[in-house]
Amino acid sequence: MFSVKEQKIVCEIPPEIGNGRNSEGDFIALKDGSIMFAYSRYNSDGGEDDDSCDIAALFSYDNGETFTDRRILITAEELGTKNLMCVSLMRMENGDIGLFFLKKLSDGFSEYHIARSSDEGKSFYMTKKCFPNTFNSYYVVNNCRVLKANDGRIFVPAASHRRGFDENGELEFDYYAYSLLFVSDDDGFSWKELNVKFTNPNPNSETGLQEPGITQLENGSLYTYFRTDCLCQYESISVDSGRKWTSPAPSRFTSPESPMLIKKNPYSGKFYSVYNPIPFYNTRNENEEFFQAGRTPIIIRESLDGINFSNEIILESEEDKGYCYPSLFFIDEKTILTSFCAGGKEDGSCLNKTIIKKISL
């Protein structure tokens, strides 16, 4: 039976004048024992996905009890664009901090980059594009998504949406996505696309396979999962280090059009999933009135093998709010930090605030 001794909000990052939205982020432990949380900080009053946005960070010096000392890590302007978002953080093999992010381009397309820091996030000495220019596309990579496998290979799961111009010169966006994997075998200095394209076999799907994630199971297999409009996350498994994959199929994780995150605690070996389940589905109790079909509640579950997950613990469940785009960070065997976006009707139904919770098991 999965149980939580305590969960508490340790930080809220609300919007303010000139900062219309604070969005998806990720954590990393610094060498001095502090914790850095990097996130997307919009630097205008607007909060639309393509509005002006930089990457900022907060720091905790008390093991995740409080977060202070906001600092801008990278501005969009210094990279010649106006929007950087969807942060993932990783300690690289050479000791650098790897800061991964989406760079949105002025022509409506996007790129995925890694920036490296050798001074614990004070400055970044190199920024490199991770996805080869095989064709123009609008790529989506969520926050807290980059995986370093047991053999050192780095995986980035990406959704690809077609973009182009119609006969009138207007930019078009295809909401339907298929998913890809990009990898690095040299600590992030060079990248290639794996020869795999994940497509949704359901002919009734209008979204395809969006916002993919990846984790490595206890038995060494690679497990990918995808947001869909089919009432659940879809899944695919590789037993040969990513060369071949099973055809994507429905998983046991019920879900609206909303992403899931699965990460392994390196201290305990246990896996944790955070996502929005679909209420009243898979024999849920219909008398629990606070459940509604949407991005609430947001829950966490535990697993010994990454396949079979426990009962759910509710993190947030207000009916008139949404919670999404989680991250997970493990302080030790029994202590977890999670972040997620939040918002409600009073925010124009925009998830414009970031919440950090500390969970004690």
mmCIF file of N, CA, C and O in Angstrom, residues 78 83 130 154 199 202 217 268 301 303 308 356:
data_model
loop_
_atom_site.group_PDB
_atom_site.id
_atom_site.type_symbol
_atom_site.label_atom_id
_atom_site.label_comp_id
_atom_site.label_asym_id
_atom_site.label_seq_id
_atom_site.Cartn_x
_atom_site.Cartn_y
_atom_site.Cartn_z
ATOM 1 N N GLU A 78 19.383 36.559 -26.331
ATOM 2 C CA GLU A 78 20.782 36.226 -26.602
ATOM 3 C C GLU A 78 20.922 35.057 -27.566
ATOM 4 O O GLU A 78 21.987 34.839 -28.142
ATOM 5 N N ASN A 83 11.407 33.095 -27.555
ATOM 6 C CA ASN A 83 10.758 32.147 -26.664
ATOM 7 C C ASN A 83 11.619 30.908 -26.444
ATOM 8 O O ASN A 83 11.965 30.204 -27.401
ATOM 9 N N CYS A 130 20.129 19.870 -30.858
ATOM 10 C CA CYS A 130 20.133 18.420 -30.683
ATOM 11 C C CYS A 130 19.506 17.658 -31.846
ATOM 12 O O CYS A 130 19.818 16.481 -32.041
ATOM 13 N N ILE A 154 22.011 9.014 -24.152
ATOM 14 C CA ILE A 154 21.019 10.012 -23.776
ATOM 15 C C ILE A 154 19.883 9.981 -24.796
ATOM 16 O O ILE A 154 20.125 10.027 -26.010
ATOM 17 N N THR A 199 3.602 6.004 -34.446
ATOM 18 C CA THR A 199 2.334 6.516 -34.953
ATOM 19 C C THR A 199 1.194 5.853 -34.197
ATOM 20 O O THR A 199 1.310 4.723 -33.708
ATOM 21 N N ASN A 202 -4.734 3.886 -33.854
ATOM 22 C CA ASN A 202 -6.179 4.102 -33.755
ATOM 23 C C ASN A 202 -6.618 5.047 -34.867
ATOM 24 O O ASN A 202 -6.250 6.226 -34.872
ATOM 25 N N LEU A 217 13.162 0.608 -17.554
ATOM 26 C CA LEU A 217 12.557 -0.234 -16.545
ATOM 27 C C LEU A 217 13.609 -0.998 -15.752
ATOM 28 O O LEU A 217 14.792 -1.027 -16.107
ATOM 29 N N SER A 268 16.249 4.630 -4.123
ATOM 30 C CA SER A 268 15.445 3.470 -3.712
ATOM 31 C C SER A 268 15.221 2.466 -4.829
ATOM 32 O O SER A 268 14.861 1.315 -4.562
ATOM 33 N N ARG A 301 1.792 7.828 -8.207
ATOM 34 C CA ARG A 301 1.735 6.394 -7.907
ATOM 35 C C ARG A 301 3.156 5.842 -7.852
ATOM 36 O O ARG A 301 4.085 6.437 -8.408
ATOM 37 N N SER A 303 5.911 2.309 -8.003
ATOM 38 C CA SER A 303 6.105 0.994 -8.613
ATOM 39 C C SER A 303 7.496 0.463 -8.287
ATOM 40 O O SER A 303 8.460 1.228 -8.217
ATOM 41 N N ASN A 308 4.056 -2.238 -12.911
ATOM 42 C CA ASN A 308 2.893 -2.405 -12.043
ATOM 43 C C ASN A 308 2.904 -1.300 -10.985
ATOM 44 O O ASN A 308 3.807 -1.257 -10.140
ATOM 45 N N ILE A 356 5.566 24.059 -6.437
ATOM 46 C CA ILE A 356 6.539 23.034 -6.030
ATOM 47 C C ILE A 356 6.056 22.431 -4.719
ATOM 48 O O ILE A 356 5.781 23.164 -3.757
#
